[in-house]
């Protein structure tokens, strides 16, 4: 079983960037925790962090050709609110379950963050639980894939 974990723009700065909103945990810490969970159930993880919309679209497209995966955890970051391209790419591989994660509660922040274009193209969404949301997302995905 293989799960692709995608983090969008500025999430490479986790732990440094606006710690009052996103906390002090780094992306490397998050990935380490996810790796521990995956190792315990014999699941392979692939991590991608990119500040570029097209890189994320290219990786999602490759799921349908030469780089298949069984599930996706994705925090599209700011592209959540703007990217028709990532939404379409998620829809193109809709047979692969995807869980969207937001560290912060996007519904309680500025109004431009209230709408997620990408969430309707995903199986489910977790928001506002801090970086623990990534762990819940992976666990939810593993449950879905077990069925
Ligand atoms: C975010 C929320 C987005 O609105 C923001 O642009 C991010 C991070 C989150 O994880 O809470 O970069 O996706």
CSV table of N, CA, C and O in Angstrom, one decimal, residues 3-7 27 30-31 34 45-49 71-75 134 138:
chain,number,residue,atom,x,y,z
A,3,UNK,N,0.9,5.6,0.0
A,3,UNK,CA,0.2,6.8,0.2
A,3,UNK,C,1.1,8.0,-0.1
A,3,UNK,O,2.2,8.1,0.3
A,4,UNK,N,0.5,8.9,-0.9
A,4,UNK,CA,1.2,10.1,-1.3
A,4,UNK,C,0.8,11.3,-0.3
A,4,UNK,O,-0.4,11.5,-0.2
A,5,UNK,N,1.8,11.9,0.3
A,5,UNK,CA,1.5,13.1,1.2
A,5,UNK,C,2.0,14.3,0.6
A,5,UNK,O,3.2,14.5,0.4
A,6,UNK,N,1.1,15.2,0.2
A,6,UNK,CA,1.4,16.4,-0.5
A,6,UNK,C,1.2,17.6,0.4
A,6,UNK,O,0.1,17.8,1.0
A,7,UNK,N,2.2,18.5,0.4
A,7,UNK,CA,2.1,19.8,1.1
A,7,UNK,C,2.4,20.9,0.1
A,7,UNK,O,3.4,20.9,-0.5
A,27,UNK,N,7.9,20.5,9.3
A,27,UNK,CA,7.4,19.5,8.4
A,27,UNK,C,8.1,18.2,8.5
A,27,UNK,O,7.5,17.1,8.4
A,30,UNK,N,6.6,16.3,11.2
A,30,UNK,CA,5.3,15.7,10.8
A,30,UNK,C,5.5,14.5,10.0
A,30,UNK,O,4.9,13.4,10.2
A,31,UNK,N,6.5,14.6,9.0
A,31,UNK,CA,6.7,13.5,8.1
A,31,UNK,C,7.3,12.3,8.9
A,31,UNK,O,7.0,11.1,8.6
A,34,UNK,N,4.4,10.5,10.6
A,34,UNK,CA,3.6,9.8,9.6
A,34,UNK,C,4.3,8.5,9.2
A,34,UNK,O,3.7,7.4,9.1
A,45,UNK,N,5.2,5.5,2.2
A,45,UNK,CA,4.8,6.9,2.1
A,45,UNK,C,5.7,7.6,1.1
A,45,UNK,O,6.9,7.3,1.0
A,46,UNK,N,5.1,8.5,0.3
A,46,UNK,CA,5.9,9.4,-0.6
A,46,UNK,C,5.6,10.8,-0.2
A,46,UNK,O,4.4,11.1,-0.1
A,47,UNK,N,6.6,11.6,0.1
A,47,UNK,CA,6.3,13.0,0.5
A,47,UNK,C,6.7,14.0,-0.6
A,47,UNK,O,7.7,13.8,-1.2
A,48,UNK,N,5.8,14.9,-0.8
A,48,UNK,CA,6.1,16.0,-1.7
A,48,UNK,C,5.7,17.3,-1.1
A,48,UNK,O,4.5,17.5,-0.7
A,49,UNK,N,6.6,18.3,-1.0
A,49,UNK,CA,6.2,19.6,-0.6
A,49,UNK,C,6.7,20.5,-1.8
A,49,UNK,O,7.8,20.4,-2.3
A,71,UNK,N,-3.6,6.0,-2.0
A,71,UNK,CA,-4.3,7.1,-1.3
A,71,UNK,C,-3.5,8.3,-1.2
A,71,UNK,O,-2.3,8.3,-1.5
A,72,UNK,N,-4.2,9.4,-0.9
A,72,UNK,CA,-3.5,10.8,-0.9
A,72,UNK,C,-3.9,11.5,0.4
A,72,UNK,O,-5.1,11.6,0.7
A,73,UNK,N,-2.9,12.1,1.0
A,73,UNK,CA,-3.1,13.1,2.1
A,73,UNK,C,-2.6,14.4,1.5
A,73,UNK,O,-1.5,14.5,1.0
A,74,UNK,N,-3.5,15.4,1.4
A,74,UNK,CA,-3.0,16.7,0.8
A,74,UNK,C,-3.4,17.9,1.6
A,74,UNK,O,-4.6,18.0,2.0
A,75,UNK,N,-2.4,18.8,1.8
A,75,UNK,CA,-2.7,20.1,2.3
A,75,UNK,C,-2.3,21.1,1.2
A,75,UNK,O,-1.1,21.4,1.0
A,134,UNK,N,-2.7,15.7,10.3
A,134,UNK,CA,-2.1,14.8,9.3
A,134,UNK,C,-2.2,13.3,9.7
A,134,UNK,O,-2.4,12.4,8.9
A,138,UNK,N,-4.1,10.3,7.8
A,138,UNK,CA,-3.5,9.0,7.4
A,138,UNK,C,-4.2,7.8,8.0
A,138,UNK,O,-4.5,6.8,7.3
